[in-house]
PDB file of C-alpha atoms in Angstrom:
ATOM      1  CA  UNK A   1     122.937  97.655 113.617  1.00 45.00           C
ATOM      2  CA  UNK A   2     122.506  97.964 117.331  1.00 54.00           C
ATOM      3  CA  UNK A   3     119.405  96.402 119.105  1.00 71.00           C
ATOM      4  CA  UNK A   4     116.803  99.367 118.923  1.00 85.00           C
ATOM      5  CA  UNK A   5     113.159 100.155 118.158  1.00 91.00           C
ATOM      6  CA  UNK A   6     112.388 101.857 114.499  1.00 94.00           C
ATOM      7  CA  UNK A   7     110.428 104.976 114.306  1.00 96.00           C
ATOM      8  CA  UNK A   8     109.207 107.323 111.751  1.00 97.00           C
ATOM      9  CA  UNK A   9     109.949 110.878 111.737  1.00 97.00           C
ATOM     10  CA  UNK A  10     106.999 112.763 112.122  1.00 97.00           C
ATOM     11  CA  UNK A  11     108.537 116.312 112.452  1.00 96.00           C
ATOM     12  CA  UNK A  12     112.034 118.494 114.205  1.00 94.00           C
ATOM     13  CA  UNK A  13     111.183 120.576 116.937  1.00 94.00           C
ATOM     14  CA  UNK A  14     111.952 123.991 117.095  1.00 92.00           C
ATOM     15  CA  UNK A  15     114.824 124.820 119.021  1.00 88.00           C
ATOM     16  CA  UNK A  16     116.708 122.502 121.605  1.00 84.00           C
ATOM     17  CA  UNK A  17     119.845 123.289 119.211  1.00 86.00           C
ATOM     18  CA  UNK A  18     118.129 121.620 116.245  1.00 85.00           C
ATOM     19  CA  UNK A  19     118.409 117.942 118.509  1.00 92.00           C
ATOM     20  CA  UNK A  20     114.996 116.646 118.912  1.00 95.00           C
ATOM     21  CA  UNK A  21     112.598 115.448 116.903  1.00 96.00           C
ATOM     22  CA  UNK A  22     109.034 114.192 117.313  1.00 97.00           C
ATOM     23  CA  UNK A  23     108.897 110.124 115.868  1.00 97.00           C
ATOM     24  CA  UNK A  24     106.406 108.321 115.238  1.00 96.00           C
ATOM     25  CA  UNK A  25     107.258 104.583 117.147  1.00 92.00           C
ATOM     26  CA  UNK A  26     104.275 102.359 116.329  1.00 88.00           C
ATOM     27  CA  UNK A  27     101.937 104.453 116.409  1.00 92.00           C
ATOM     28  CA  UNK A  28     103.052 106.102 119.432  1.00 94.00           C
ATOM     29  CA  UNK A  29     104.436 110.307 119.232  1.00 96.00           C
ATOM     30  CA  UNK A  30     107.932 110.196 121.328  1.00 96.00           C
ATOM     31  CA  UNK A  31     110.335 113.294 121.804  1.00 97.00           C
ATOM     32  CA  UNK A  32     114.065 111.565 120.560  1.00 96.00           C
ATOM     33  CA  UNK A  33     117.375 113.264 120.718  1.00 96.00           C
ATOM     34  CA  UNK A  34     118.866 113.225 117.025  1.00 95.00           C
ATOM     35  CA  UNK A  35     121.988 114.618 118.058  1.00 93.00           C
ATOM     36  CA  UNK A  36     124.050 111.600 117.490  1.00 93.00           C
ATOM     37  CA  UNK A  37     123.245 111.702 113.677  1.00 92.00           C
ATOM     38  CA  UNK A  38     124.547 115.220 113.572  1.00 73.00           C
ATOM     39  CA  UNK A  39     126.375 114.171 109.767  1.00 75.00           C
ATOM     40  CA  UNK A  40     122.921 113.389 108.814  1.00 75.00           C
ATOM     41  CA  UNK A  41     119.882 115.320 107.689  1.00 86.00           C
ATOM     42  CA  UNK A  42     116.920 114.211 108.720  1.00 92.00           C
ATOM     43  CA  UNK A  43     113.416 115.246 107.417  1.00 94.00           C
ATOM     44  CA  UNK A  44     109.472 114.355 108.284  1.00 96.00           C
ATOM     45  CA  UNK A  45     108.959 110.426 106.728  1.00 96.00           C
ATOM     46  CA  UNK A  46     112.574 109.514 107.254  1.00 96.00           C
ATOM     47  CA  UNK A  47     113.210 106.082 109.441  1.00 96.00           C
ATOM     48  CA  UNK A  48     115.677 106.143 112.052  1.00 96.00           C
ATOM     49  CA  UNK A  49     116.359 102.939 114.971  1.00 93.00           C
ATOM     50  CA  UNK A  50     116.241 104.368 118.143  1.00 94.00           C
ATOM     51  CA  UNK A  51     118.156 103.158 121.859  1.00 93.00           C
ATOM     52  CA  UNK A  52     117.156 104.821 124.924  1.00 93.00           C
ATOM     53  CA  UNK A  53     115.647 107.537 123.474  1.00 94.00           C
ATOM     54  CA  UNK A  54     118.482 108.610 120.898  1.00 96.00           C
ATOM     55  CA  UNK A  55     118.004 107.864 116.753  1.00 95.00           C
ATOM     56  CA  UNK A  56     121.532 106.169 116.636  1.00 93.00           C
ATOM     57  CA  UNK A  57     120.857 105.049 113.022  1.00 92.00           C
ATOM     58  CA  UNK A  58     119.403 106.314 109.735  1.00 93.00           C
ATOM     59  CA  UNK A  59     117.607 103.637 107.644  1.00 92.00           C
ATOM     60  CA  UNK A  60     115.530 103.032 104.824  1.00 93.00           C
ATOM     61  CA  UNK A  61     111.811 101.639 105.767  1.00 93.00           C
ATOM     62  CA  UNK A  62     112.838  98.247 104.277  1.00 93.00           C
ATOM     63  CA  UNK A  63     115.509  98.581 107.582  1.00 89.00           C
ATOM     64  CA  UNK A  64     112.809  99.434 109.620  1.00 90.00           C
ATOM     65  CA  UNK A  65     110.559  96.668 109.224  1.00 89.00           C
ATOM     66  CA  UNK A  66     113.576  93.914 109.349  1.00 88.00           C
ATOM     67  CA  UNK A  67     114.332  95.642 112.881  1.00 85.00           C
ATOM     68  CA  UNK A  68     110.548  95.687 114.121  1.00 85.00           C
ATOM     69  CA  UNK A  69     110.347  91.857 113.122  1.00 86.00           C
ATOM     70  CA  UNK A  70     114.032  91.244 115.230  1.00 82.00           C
ATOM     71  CA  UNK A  71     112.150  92.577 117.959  1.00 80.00           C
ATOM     72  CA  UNK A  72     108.989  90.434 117.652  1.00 80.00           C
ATOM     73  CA  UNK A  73     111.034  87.374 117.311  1.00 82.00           C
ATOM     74  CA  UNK A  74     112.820  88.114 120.429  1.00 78.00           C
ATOM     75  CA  UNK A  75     109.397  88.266 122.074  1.00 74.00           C
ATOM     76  CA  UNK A  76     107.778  91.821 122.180  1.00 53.00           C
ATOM     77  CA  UNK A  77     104.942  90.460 120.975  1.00 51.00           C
ATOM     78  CA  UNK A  78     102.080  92.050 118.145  1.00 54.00           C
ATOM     79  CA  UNK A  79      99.636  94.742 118.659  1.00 57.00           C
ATOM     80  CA  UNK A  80      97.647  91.865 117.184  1.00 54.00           C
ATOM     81  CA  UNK A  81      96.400  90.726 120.804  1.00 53.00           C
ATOM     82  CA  UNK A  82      97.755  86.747 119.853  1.00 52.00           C
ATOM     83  CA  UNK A  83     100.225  86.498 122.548  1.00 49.00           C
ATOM     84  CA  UNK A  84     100.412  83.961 125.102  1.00 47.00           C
TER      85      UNK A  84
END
């Protein structure tokens, strides 16, 4: 797995040849290009880690969580407001 942010897909958008989707990255709505996973359908509640703005992996939420805690431990902080 590459070094990415997790989000949740909240639904695809019509046209742009079927490549973006609207996702759900903690608790923020971002437009993400899904064409990389062409091999892979994606649907509304499905995780996917996402690198400047393209899903370059499909995973399961258990994925998701293990990749939001790789980020916190390198230092992005919590929304929790007990940073430094």
């Amino acid at each position: 797995m590459c070094l990415g942010i997790p989000g949740r897909v909240v639904r695809l958008l019509e046209g742009y040849g079927g490549q973006l989707a609207l996702v759900d990255v903690v608790g923020e709505s971002r437009r993400i290009n899904i064409g990389l996973l062409d091999d892979t359908a994606l649907a509304p509640g499905d995780w996917v880690v996402i690198h400047m703005g393209f899903a370059v992996e499909r995973v399961d939420e258990a994925g998701a969580a293990r990749a939001l805690a790789g980020l916190e431990l390198m230092g992005r902080g919590s929304d929790r407001g007990d940073e430094p």
